[in-house]
Amino acid sequence: MTHQKVTIIGGGPAALTAALYLARAEIKPTVYEGLLANGIAAGGQLTTTTEIENFPGFPEGLTGTELVERMKKQAEKFGTEVITETVAKVDLSSRPFKFWTEWNEDAEPITTDAIILATGASAKRLNLPGEETYWQQGISACAVCDGAVPIFRNKPLAVIGGGDSACEEALFLTKYGSKVYLVVRKDYLRASTIMQRRVEKNDKLEILYNTVSVEAKGDGKLLNALRIKNVKTEEESDLPVNGLFYAIGHTPATSIVQGQVETDANGYIKTVPGTTHTSVEGFFAAGDVQDERYRQAITSAGTGCMAALDAEKFLSEQE
Ligand code: FAD
Ligand code: NAP
């Protein structure tokens, strides 16, 4: 039976930073980076975007793929083993923990003393007609990441959603766009009162209540309109926008540990504040899978570092 000291599940900034720290501490970690796990390439969400301009240390910017490839190389340099397989099943009922990958689901499990879960999250999408064509060509699920790119400068933009994220992203986008529409399906915002007030007070922002999105339209290359429908009047119209941002929530990738560890109401792994400890001793969580709020590469890398230090301490206390 194969036994590992620390197993890291995931292949994004959280997993690779955890691996780097553990490898430098001479605890040779094994990373299962996934094979299109959760529909995302090994390397994580950063592989789905173009330029990263807000990761410190790279003043000229670099592509998301290049950034995670560099992280992987750095982790491997110090002895991390990276396996391109998806973890299919985890048993946290007793230690050592057991797990199976998609290729050995019927075989003997692999055992491990500690697990760091860094499987990330994925932005919910609407799957509108035209969405595939204009994804990253005007449509994005991250205003903070993509809002500053030239195609959105001084152009009308739209944000779909009525929660805190949508309001925060809409406010953020007023710095770049000529006007920002907040497209809300109900007749009220779900966001906190303070956020609602900020949105209502901003002259560049217009809230379209009772409005659903019907189609993303453009010239074949770039988005230039969103077809919308008023659900009260059933009237349809084209909203001329060059940017469309989804802020309708995220789905954390926690299915492999469902029911075995505490999660919050939205399925994110609960960690003890200020640490990466979960409700299961020896099982740590880092990155977007435990972070509903910040969801950035740098914060994921930061909690990856924390998870490595927490796991290292846990292992030394066991010895
Ligand atoms: P992820 O990056 O989500 O990686 C998780 C990985 O785990 C994935 O590769 C997934 O396939 C794998 N996985 C899932 N389940 C399993 C399993 N069972 N077994 C094995 N592997 C599994 N942040 C910034 O700071 N700056 C930006 O400019 C920026 N731009 C972005 C643009 C876009 C379009 C998106 C979607 C996000 C962007 N972000 C940006 C956010 C950033 O990408 C995320 O916050 C960060 O990648 C989260 O890192 P993570 O390691 O927690 O998880
Ligand atoms: P959220 O609170 O779940 O809101 C999602 C929004 O998207 C809701 O308005 C929802 O509409 C809408 N929506 C969902 N599916 C939709 C669809 N198919 N079509 C159109 N609209 C759809 O998610 P969130 O805004 O990402 O916030 C998540 C959590 O993080 C919340 O607890 C929030 O308070 C917190 N947060 C806090 C801050 C802050 O304090 N600064 C910032 C960001 C997030 P309905 O209302 O109609 O369901």
Tab-separated table of C-alpha atoms and ligand atoms in Angstrom:
chain	number	residue	atom	x	y	z
A	1	MET	CA	0.000	0.000	0.000
A	2	THR	CA	1.348	3.443	-0.917
A	3	HIS	CA	1.675	5.812	2.021
A	4	GLN	CA	2.312	9.558	1.837
A	5	LYS	CA	3.191	12.049	4.527
A	6	VAL	CA	1.264	15.025	3.136
A	7	THR	CA	-1.071	14.907	0.179
A	8	ILE	CA	-2.116	18.119	-1.517
A	9	ILE	CA	-5.241	17.982	-3.663
A	10	GLY	CA	-5.460	20.715	-6.306
A	11	GLY	CA	-3.125	22.351	-8.775
A	12	GLY	CA	-3.582	26.116	-8.415
A	13	PRO	CA	-1.682	28.775	-6.439
A	14	ALA	CA	-2.858	27.455	-3.052
A	15	ALA	CA	-1.722	23.875	-3.731
A	16	LEU	CA	1.583	24.852	-5.314
A	17	THR	CA	2.499	27.323	-2.567
A	18	ALA	CA	1.698	24.729	0.106
A	19	ALA	CA	3.904	22.284	-1.811
A	20	LEU	CA	6.776	24.742	-2.041
A	21	TYR	CA	6.798	25.354	1.709
A	22	LEU	CA	6.508	21.657	2.589
A	23	ALA	CA	9.190	20.670	0.101
A	24	ARG	CA	11.589	23.272	1.498
A	25	ALA	CA	10.846	21.868	4.966
A	26	GLU	CA	12.032	18.499	3.580
A	27	ILE	CA	8.584	16.932	3.860
A	28	LYS	CA	8.355	15.627	0.320
A	29	PRO	CA	4.709	16.417	-0.514
A	30	THR	CA	2.653	14.839	-3.260
A	31	VAL	CA	0.389	17.105	-5.295
A	32	TYR	CA	-2.566	15.682	-7.232
A	33	GLU	CA	-3.071	18.524	-9.693
A	34	GLY	CA	-6.106	16.940	-11.374
A	35	LEU	CA	-6.782	16.020	-14.969
A	36	LEU	CA	-9.397	18.563	-16.019
A	37	ALA	CA	-10.890	18.155	-12.559
A	38	ASN	CA	-14.024	20.222	-12.079
A	39	GLY	CA	-13.662	21.236	-15.738
A	40	ILE	CA	-10.495	23.259	-15.067
A	41	ALA	CA	-7.013	22.516	-16.387
A	42	ALA	CA	-4.155	21.642	-14.048
A	43	GLY	CA	-2.865	25.002	-12.842
A	44	GLY	CA	-6.329	26.113	-11.800
A	45	GLN	CA	-8.464	29.127	-12.608
A	46	LEU	CA	-5.477	31.247	-13.630
A	47	THR	CA	-5.130	29.086	-16.738
A	48	THR	CA	-8.530	30.401	-17.874
A	49	THR	CA	-7.428	34.016	-18.066
A	50	THR	CA	-4.895	36.065	-19.999
A	51	GLU	CA	-2.723	38.675	-18.324
A	52	ILE	CA	-2.154	38.806	-14.546
A	53	GLU	CA	-1.169	42.286	-13.446
A	54	ASN	CA	-1.828	42.146	-9.718
A	55	PHE	CA	0.444	39.346	-8.532
A	56	PRO	CA	3.316	41.089	-6.726
A	57	GLY	CA	6.796	40.613	-8.144
A	58	PHE	CA	5.851	40.780	-11.826
A	59	PRO	CA	5.667	44.495	-12.714
A	60	GLU	CA	5.353	43.767	-16.445
A	61	GLY	CA	2.552	41.241	-15.842
A	62	LEU	CA	2.526	37.682	-17.163
A	63	THR	CA	-0.049	35.203	-18.355
A	64	GLY	CA	-1.983	33.196	-15.784
A	65	THR	CA	-0.624	29.958	-17.231
A	66	GLU	CA	2.957	31.199	-17.023
A	67	LEU	CA	2.453	32.249	-13.403
A	68	VAL	CA	1.237	28.809	-12.284
A	69	GLU	CA	3.869	27.041	-14.378
A	70	ARG	CA	6.519	29.044	-12.537
A	71	MET	CA	4.926	28.112	-9.199
A	72	LYS	CA	4.930	24.446	-10.186
A	73	LYS	CA	8.561	24.557	-11.291
A	74	GLN	CA	9.567	26.188	-8.010
A	75	ALA	CA	7.702	23.565	-5.949
A	76	GLU	CA	9.239	20.717	-7.986
A	77	LYS	CA	12.729	22.196	-7.656
A	78	PHE	CA	12.634	21.471	-3.910
A	79	GLY	CA	11.298	17.915	-4.255
A	80	THR	CA	7.517	18.084	-4.720
A	81	GLU	CA	6.052	15.182	-6.658
A	82	VAL	CA	3.238	16.351	-8.949
A	83	ILE	CA	0.823	13.718	-10.225
A	84	THR	CA	-1.612	14.641	-12.999
A	85	GLU	CA	-4.569	12.702	-11.657
A	86	THR	CA	-7.891	13.677	-10.136
A	87	VAL	CA	-8.694	12.529	-6.620
A	88	ALA	CA	-12.042	10.759	-6.849
A	89	LYS	CA	-12.783	9.777	-3.258
A	90	VAL	CA	-11.444	10.602	0.201
A	91	ASP	CA	-12.096	8.814	3.491
A	92	LEU	CA	-11.481	11.070	6.480
A	93	SER	CA	-13.100	8.765	9.064
A	94	SER	CA	-9.795	7.647	10.591
A	95	ARG	CA	-6.083	8.371	10.291
A	96	PRO	CA	-4.122	7.680	8.246
A	97	PHE	CA	-6.645	9.098	5.784
A	98	LYS	CA	-7.420	7.087	2.656
A	99	PHE	CA	-8.018	8.285	-0.868
A	100	TRP	CA	-8.467	6.996	-4.392
A	101	THR	CA	-7.718	8.673	-7.697
A	102	GLU	CA	-9.904	8.382	-10.784
A	103	TRP	CA	-7.534	5.762	-12.173
A	104	ASN	CA	-7.415	3.540	-9.094
A	105	GLU	CA	-10.960	3.905	-7.773
A	106	ASP	CA	-11.365	0.135	-7.482
A	107	ALA	CA	-7.848	-0.559	-6.270
A	108	GLU	CA	-6.309	-0.328	-2.825
A	109	PRO	CA	-6.469	3.182	-1.397
A	110	ILE	CA	-3.428	5.366	-0.918
A	111	THR	CA	-2.942	6.401	2.704
A	112	THR	CA	-1.685	9.713	4.018
A	113	ASP	CA	-0.969	11.369	7.381
A	114	ALA	CA	-2.312	14.780	6.376
A	115	ILE	CA	-4.265	16.313	3.535
A	116	ILE	CA	-4.358	19.864	2.256
A	117	LEU	CA	-7.465	20.473	0.162
A	118	ALA	CA	-6.874	23.217	-2.413
A	119	THR	CA	-9.410	22.302	-5.070
A	120	GLY	CA	-10.607	25.865	-5.692
A	121	ALA	CA	-14.007	27.061	-6.810
A	122	SER	CA	-15.617	27.939	-10.092
A	123	ALA	CA	-17.691	30.985	-10.953
A	124	LYS	CA	-21.275	30.188	-11.783
A	125	ARG	CA	-22.179	30.981	-15.372
A	126	LEU	CA	-25.501	31.595	-17.057
A	127	ASN	CA	-24.763	29.695	-20.282
A	128	LEU	CA	-26.471	32.373	-22.358
A	129	PRO	CA	-26.524	32.057	-26.129
A	130	GLY	CA	-23.349	33.818	-27.296
A	131	GLU	CA	-21.573	33.289	-23.959
A	132	GLU	CA	-19.006	30.843	-25.322
A	133	THR	CA	-18.161	33.163	-28.251
A	134	TYR	CA	-17.564	36.215	-26.054
A	135	TRP	CA	-16.135	34.549	-22.934
A	136	GLN	CA	-13.003	36.568	-22.131
A	137	GLN	CA	-13.834	38.692	-25.200
A	138	GLY	CA	-16.064	40.977	-23.193
A	139	ILE	CA	-17.535	38.512	-20.695
A	140	SER	CA	-15.768	37.751	-17.432
A	141	ALA	CA	-16.553	36.422	-13.989
A	142	CYS	CA	-14.008	38.580	-12.187
A	143	ALA	CA	-14.184	42.380	-12.343
A	144	VAL	CA	-11.203	42.838	-10.027
A	145	CYS	CA	-9.116	40.629	-12.338
A	146	ASP	CA	-10.258	41.855	-15.737
A	147	GLY	CA	-11.896	45.271	-15.182
A	148	ALA	CA	-8.813	47.318	-16.014
A	149	VAL	CA	-8.163	45.862	-19.471
A	150	PRO	CA	-8.333	48.353	-22.385
A	151	ILE	CA	-11.500	46.916	-24.011
A	152	PHE	CA	-13.520	48.104	-20.998
A	153	ARG	CA	-12.036	51.616	-20.662
A	154	ASN	CA	-14.665	54.359	-20.949
A	155	LYS	CA	-17.190	51.862	-22.301
A	156	PRO	CA	-20.646	50.938	-20.956
A	157	LEU	CA	-20.479	47.777	-18.840
A	158	ALA	CA	-22.981	45.480	-17.109
A	159	VAL	CA	-22.797	43.346	-13.989
A	160	ILE	CA	-25.321	40.559	-13.407
A	161	GLY	CA	-26.305	39.813	-9.805
A	162	GLY	CA	-27.730	41.583	-6.799
A	163	GLY	CA	-25.490	40.404	-3.952
A	164	ASP	CA	-22.492	42.015	-2.275
A	165	SER	CA	-20.134	40.742	-4.981
A	166	ALA	CA	-22.214	42.261	-7.765
A	167	CYS	CA	-22.424	45.626	-5.962
A	168	GLU	CA	-18.739	45.603	-5.100
A	169	GLU	CA	-17.769	44.692	-8.658
A	170	ALA	CA	-20.122	47.300	-10.155
A	171	LEU	CA	-18.647	49.990	-7.907
A	172	PHE	CA	-15.143	48.863	-8.827
A	173	LEU	CA	-15.974	49.025	-12.539
A	174	THR	CA	-17.174	52.641	-12.323
A	175	LYS	CA	-13.458	53.512	-12.166
A	176	TYR	CA	-13.014	52.219	-15.712
A	177	GLY	CA	-16.347	52.178	-17.562
A	178	SER	CA	-18.331	55.162	-18.842
A	179	LYS	CA	-21.452	53.726	-17.212
A	180	VAL	CA	-22.222	50.542	-15.309
A	181	TYR	CA	-25.578	48.744	-15.314
A	182	LEU	CA	-26.414	46.393	-12.494
A	183	VAL	CA	-28.776	43.754	-13.879
A	184	VAL	CA	-30.900	42.347	-11.039
A	185	ARG	CA	-33.473	39.629	-11.588
A	186	LYS	CA	-35.675	40.555	-8.591
A	187	ASP	CA	-37.089	43.908	-7.506
A	188	TYR	CA	-34.567	44.243	-4.690
A	189	LEU	CA	-30.873	43.808	-3.998
A	190	ARG	CA	-29.713	41.010	-1.768
A	191	ALA	CA	-26.551	42.936	-0.822
A	192	SER	CA	-25.915	44.454	2.614
A	193	THR	CA	-27.560	47.823	3.307
A	194	ILE	CA	-24.293	49.746	3.250
A	195	MET	CA	-23.416	48.289	-0.135
A	196	GLN	CA	-26.876	49.095	-1.488
A	197	ARG	CA	-26.515	52.715	-0.399
A	198	ARG	CA	-23.136	53.021	-2.118
A	199	VAL	CA	-24.525	51.650	-5.338
A	200	GLU	CA	-27.612	53.857	-5.227
A	201	LYS	CA	-25.493	56.966	-4.607
A	202	ASN	CA	-23.089	56.390	-7.480
A	203	ASP	CA	-23.966	58.542	-10.494
A	204	LYS	CA	-22.259	56.200	-12.953
A	205	LEU	CA	-24.354	53.257	-11.845
A	206	GLU	CA	-27.874	52.330	-12.936
A	207	ILE	CA	-29.781	49.428	-11.412
A	208	LEU	CA	-32.088	47.513	-13.746
A	209	TYR	CA	-34.476	45.604	-11.472
A	210	ASN	CA	-36.740	42.745	-12.584
A	211	THR	CA	-34.363	42.153	-15.447
A	212	VAL	CA	-33.007	38.880	-16.754
A	213	SER	CA	-30.380	38.347	-19.407
A	214	VAL	CA	-31.334	36.614	-22.623
A	215	GLU	CA	-28.353	36.685	-24.989
A	216	ALA	CA	-24.783	37.976	-25.299
A	217	LYS	CA	-24.380	39.720	-28.638
A	218	GLY	CA	-21.421	41.076	-30.575
A	219	ASP	CA	-19.613	41.334	-33.886
A	220	GLY	CA	-18.266	37.783	-33.750
A	221	LYS	CA	-15.072	38.921	-32.029
A	222	LEU	CA	-16.064	41.232	-29.180
A	223	LEU	CA	-19.232	41.665	-27.146
A	224	ASN	CA	-21.210	44.823	-27.860
A	225	ALA	CA	-24.669	44.219	-26.361
A	226	LEU	CA	-26.641	42.243	-23.815
A	227	ARG	CA	-30.203	41.309	-24.724
A	228	ILE	CA	-32.329	41.715	-21.622
A	229	LYS	CA	-35.938	41.081	-20.648
A	230	ASN	CA	-38.062	42.842	-18.074
A	231	VAL	CA	-39.851	40.023	-16.262
A	232	LYS	CA	-42.800	42.249	-15.292
A	233	THR	CA	-43.557	43.638	-18.761
A	234	GLU	CA	-41.993	40.759	-20.770
A	235	GLU	CA	-40.386	43.481	-22.922
A	236	GLU	CA	-37.035	42.655	-24.512
A	237	SER	CA	-34.335	45.133	-25.537
A	238	ASP	CA	-30.609	45.349	-26.338
A	239	LEU	CA	-28.437	47.004	-23.714
A	240	PRO	CA	-25.335	48.327	-25.507
A	241	VAL	CA	-22.411	47.165	-23.363
A	242	ASN	CA	-18.819	46.203	-24.156
A	243	GLY	CA	-18.276	44.355	-20.911
A	244	LEU	CA	-20.403	41.845	-19.038
A	245	PHE	CA	-19.446	40.560	-15.601
A	246	TYR	CA	-21.124	37.655	-13.834
A	247	ALA	CA	-21.400	38.001	-10.082
A	248	ILE	CA	-23.979	35.310	-9.374
A	249	GLY	CA	-21.924	33.275	-6.939
A	250	HIS	CA	-19.259	30.573	-6.996
A	251	THR	CA	-19.313	26.836	-6.445
A	252	PRO	CA	-16.513	25.465	-4.255
A	253	ALA	CA	-15.067	22.094	-5.367
A	254	THR	CA	-15.843	20.066	-2.252
A	255	SER	CA	-17.738	17.055	-3.581
A	256	ILE	CA	-14.956	14.585	-2.667
A	257	VAL	CA	-15.273	15.423	1.039
A	258	GLN	CA	-19.023	16.069	1.134
A	259	GLY	CA	-20.478	15.274	4.563
A	260	GLN	CA	-17.083	14.504	6.096
A	261	VAL	CA	-15.962	17.990	7.105
A	262	GLU	CA	-17.843	21.111	8.178
A	263	THR	CA	-18.838	23.531	5.439
A	264	ASP	CA	-20.768	26.806	5.520
A	265	ALA	CA	-24.232	27.309	4.044
A	266	ASN	CA	-22.742	27.813	0.569
A	267	GLY	CA	-20.547	24.711	0.710
A	268	TYR	CA	-17.186	26.376	1.452
A	269	ILE	CA	-14.934	24.461	3.844
A	270	LYS	CA	-15.031	26.067	7.283
A	271	THR	CA	-11.609	26.870	8.716
A	272	VAL	CA	-10.743	28.043	12.217
A	273	PRO	CA	-10.304	31.828	11.700
A	274	GLY	CA	-6.692	32.816	11.153
A	275	THR	CA	-5.650	29.206	10.417
A	276	THR	CA	-6.278	26.507	7.816
A	277	HIS	CA	-7.471	23.928	10.362
A	278	THR	CA	-10.844	22.366	9.562
A	279	SER	CA	-13.260	20.350	11.684
A	280	VAL	CA	-11.145	17.238	10.960
A	281	GLU	CA	-7.724	17.053	12.608
A	282	GLY	CA	-4.973	16.641	10.019
A	283	PHE	CA	-7.189	17.865	7.174
A	284	PHE	CA	-6.416	21.434	6.100
A	285	ALA	CA	-8.018	23.687	3.501
A	286	ALA	CA	-6.450	26.517	1.501
A	287	GLY	CA	-7.374	28.852	-1.335
A	288	ASP	CA	-10.758	29.527	-2.884
A	289	VAL	CA	-12.275	26.290	-1.579
A	290	GLN	CA	-12.407	27.922	1.869
A	291	ASP	CA	-12.615	31.576	0.863
A	292	GLU	CA	-15.907	32.951	-0.355
A	293	ARG	CA	-14.811	36.540	-0.025
A	294	TYR	CA	-11.384	37.406	-1.478
A	295	ARG	CA	-10.780	34.732	-4.150
A	296	GLN	CA	-7.474	36.060	-5.505
A	297	ALA	CA	-4.277	34.306	-6.546
A	298	ILE	CA	-2.272	36.063	-3.859
A	299	THR	CA	-4.714	35.232	-1.054
A	300	SER	CA	-4.829	31.619	-2.247
A	301	ALA	CA	-1.042	31.447	-2.243
A	302	GLY	CA	-1.070	33.020	1.230
A	303	THR	CA	-3.423	30.433	2.691
A	304	GLY	CA	-1.446	27.710	0.869
A	305	CYS	CA	1.609	28.846	2.838
A	306	MET	CA	-0.448	28.805	6.057
A	307	ALA	CA	-1.691	25.272	5.333
A	308	ALA	CA	1.866	24.020	4.840
A	309	LEU	CA	2.981	25.530	8.140
A	310	ASP	CA	-0.118	24.167	9.919
A	311	ALA	CA	0.431	20.696	8.424
A	312	GLU	CA	4.135	20.720	9.292
A	313	LYS	CA	3.333	21.568	12.922
A	314	PHE	CA	0.626	18.909	13.028
A	315	LEU	CA	3.026	16.243	11.730
A	316	SER	CA	5.781	17.190	14.169
A	317	GLU	CA	3.286	16.962	17.063
A	318	GLN	CA	2.312	13.445	15.946
A	319	GLU	CA	5.886	12.208	15.981
B	1	FAD	P1	-7.848	27.040	-8.347
B	1	FAD	O1	-7.023	27.998	-9.076
B	1	FAD	O2	-9.308	27.025	-8.574
B	1	FAD	O3	-7.232	25.598	-8.607
B	1	FAD	C1	-7.828	24.448	-8.136
B	1	FAD	C2	-7.336	23.291	-8.955
B	1	FAD	O4	-7.712	22.078	-8.306
B	1	FAD	C3	-7.918	23.215	-10.371
B	1	FAD	O5	-6.884	23.019	-11.304
B	1	FAD	C4	-8.850	22.022	-10.320
B	1	FAD	O6	-8.918	21.335	-11.566
B	1	FAD	C5	-8.140	21.161	-9.289
B	1	FAD	N1	-9.038	20.173	-8.662
B	1	FAD	C6	-10.355	20.319	-8.347
B	1	FAD	N2	-10.832	19.167	-7.838
B	1	FAD	C7	-9.789	18.285	-7.855
B	1	FAD	C8	-9.648	16.915	-7.482
B	1	FAD	N3	-10.691	16.224	-7.000
B	1	FAD	N4	-8.450	16.306	-7.649
B	1	FAD	C9	-7.376	16.996	-8.149
B	1	FAD	N5	-7.457	18.284	-8.517
B	1	FAD	C10	-8.645	18.914	-8.370
B	1	FAD	N6	-6.784	36.302	-9.279
B	1	FAD	C11	-5.841	37.270	-9.204
B	1	FAD	O7	-5.211	37.433	-8.154
B	1	FAD	N7	-5.543	38.050	-10.287
B	1	FAD	C12	-6.172	37.904	-11.480
B	1	FAD	O8	-5.905	38.655	-12.425
B	1	FAD	C13	-7.147	36.890	-11.593
B	1	FAD	N8	-7.796	36.680	-12.767
B	1	FAD	C14	-8.759	35.710	-12.847
B	1	FAD	C15	-9.435	35.546	-14.045
B	1	FAD	C16	-10.396	34.564	-14.154
B	1	FAD	C17	-11.103	34.378	-15.476
B	1	FAD	C18	-10.725	33.741	-13.033
B	1	FAD	C19	-11.772	32.664	-13.157
B	1	FAD	C20	-10.066	33.917	-11.825
B	1	FAD	C21	-9.091	34.912	-11.708
B	1	FAD	N9	-8.425	35.154	-10.522
B	1	FAD	C22	-7.440	36.104	-10.439
B	1	FAD	C23	-8.750	34.375	-9.314
B	1	FAD	C24	-7.720	33.269	-9.113
B	1	FAD	O9	-7.562	32.565	-10.311
B	1	FAD	C25	-8.163	32.334	-7.998
B	1	FAD	O10	-8.404	33.073	-6.821
B	1	FAD	C26	-7.086	31.306	-7.695
B	1	FAD	O11	-6.712	30.622	-8.860
B	1	FAD	C27	-7.578	30.296	-6.666
B	1	FAD	O12	-6.525	29.408	-6.451
B	1	FAD	P2	-6.762	27.987	-5.789
B	1	FAD	O13	-5.407	27.384	-5.737
B	1	FAD	O14	-7.520	28.118	-4.538
B	1	FAD	O15	-7.694	27.174	-6.769
B	2	NAP	P1	-24.837	35.867	-3.284
B	2	NAP	O1	-25.017	36.648	-2.052
B	2	NAP	O2	-25.258	34.437	-3.323
B	2	NAP	O3	-25.619	36.666	-4.432
B	2	NAP	C1	-25.746	36.132	-5.699
B	2	NAP	C2	-26.612	37.080	-6.507
B	2	NAP	O4	-26.681	36.558	-7.827
B	2	NAP	C3	-28.027	37.222	-5.969
B	2	NAP	O5	-28.490	38.529	-6.123
B	2	NAP	C4	-28.804	36.271	-6.889
B	2	NAP	O6	-30.123	36.675	-7.111
B	2	NAP	C5	-28.045	36.433	-8.182
B	2	NAP	N1	-28.194	35.279	-9.027
B	2	NAP	C6	-27.941	33.972	-8.728
B	2	NAP	N2	-28.192	33.186	-9.783
B	2	NAP	C7	-28.640	34.030	-10.766
B	2	NAP	C8	-29.085	33.817	-12.078
B	2	NAP	N3	-29.126	32.590	-12.606
B	2	NAP	N4	-29.477	34.887	-12.801
B	2	NAP	C9	-29.429	36.138	-12.289
B	2	NAP	N5	-29.017	36.409	-11.030
B	2	NAP	C10	-28.635	35.351	-10.286
B	2	NAP	O7	-23.313	35.840	-3.786
B	2	NAP	P2	-22.154	36.933	-3.624
B	2	NAP	O8	-22.655	38.274	-3.933
B	2	NAP	O9	-21.000	36.373	-4.396
B	2	NAP	O10	-21.815	36.888	-2.088
B	2	NAP	C11	-21.422	35.661	-1.475
B	2	NAP	C12	-21.128	35.936	0.011
B	2	NAP	O11	-19.963	36.744	0.128
B	2	NAP	C13	-22.252	36.684	0.712
B	2	NAP	O12	-22.347	36.188	2.007
B	2	NAP	C14	-21.776	38.099	0.712
B	2	NAP	O13	-22.319	38.864	1.774
B	2	NAP	C15	-20.264	37.919	0.854
B	2	NAP	N6	-19.551	39.064	0.274
B	2	NAP	C16	-19.298	40.128	1.079
B	2	NAP	C17	-18.666	41.248	0.570
B	2	NAP	C18	-18.411	42.417	1.461
B	2	NAP	O14	-18.887	42.401	2.579
B	2	NAP	N7	-17.674	43.410	1.028
B	2	NAP	C19	-18.291	41.287	-0.780
B	2	NAP	C20	-18.566	40.193	-1.591
B	2	NAP	C21	-19.209	39.081	-1.053
B	2	NAP	P3	-31.271	36.443	-6.016
B	2	NAP	O15	-31.027	37.467	-4.946
B	2	NAP	O16	-32.476	36.715	-6.838
B	2	NAP	O17	-31.152	35.042	-5.554
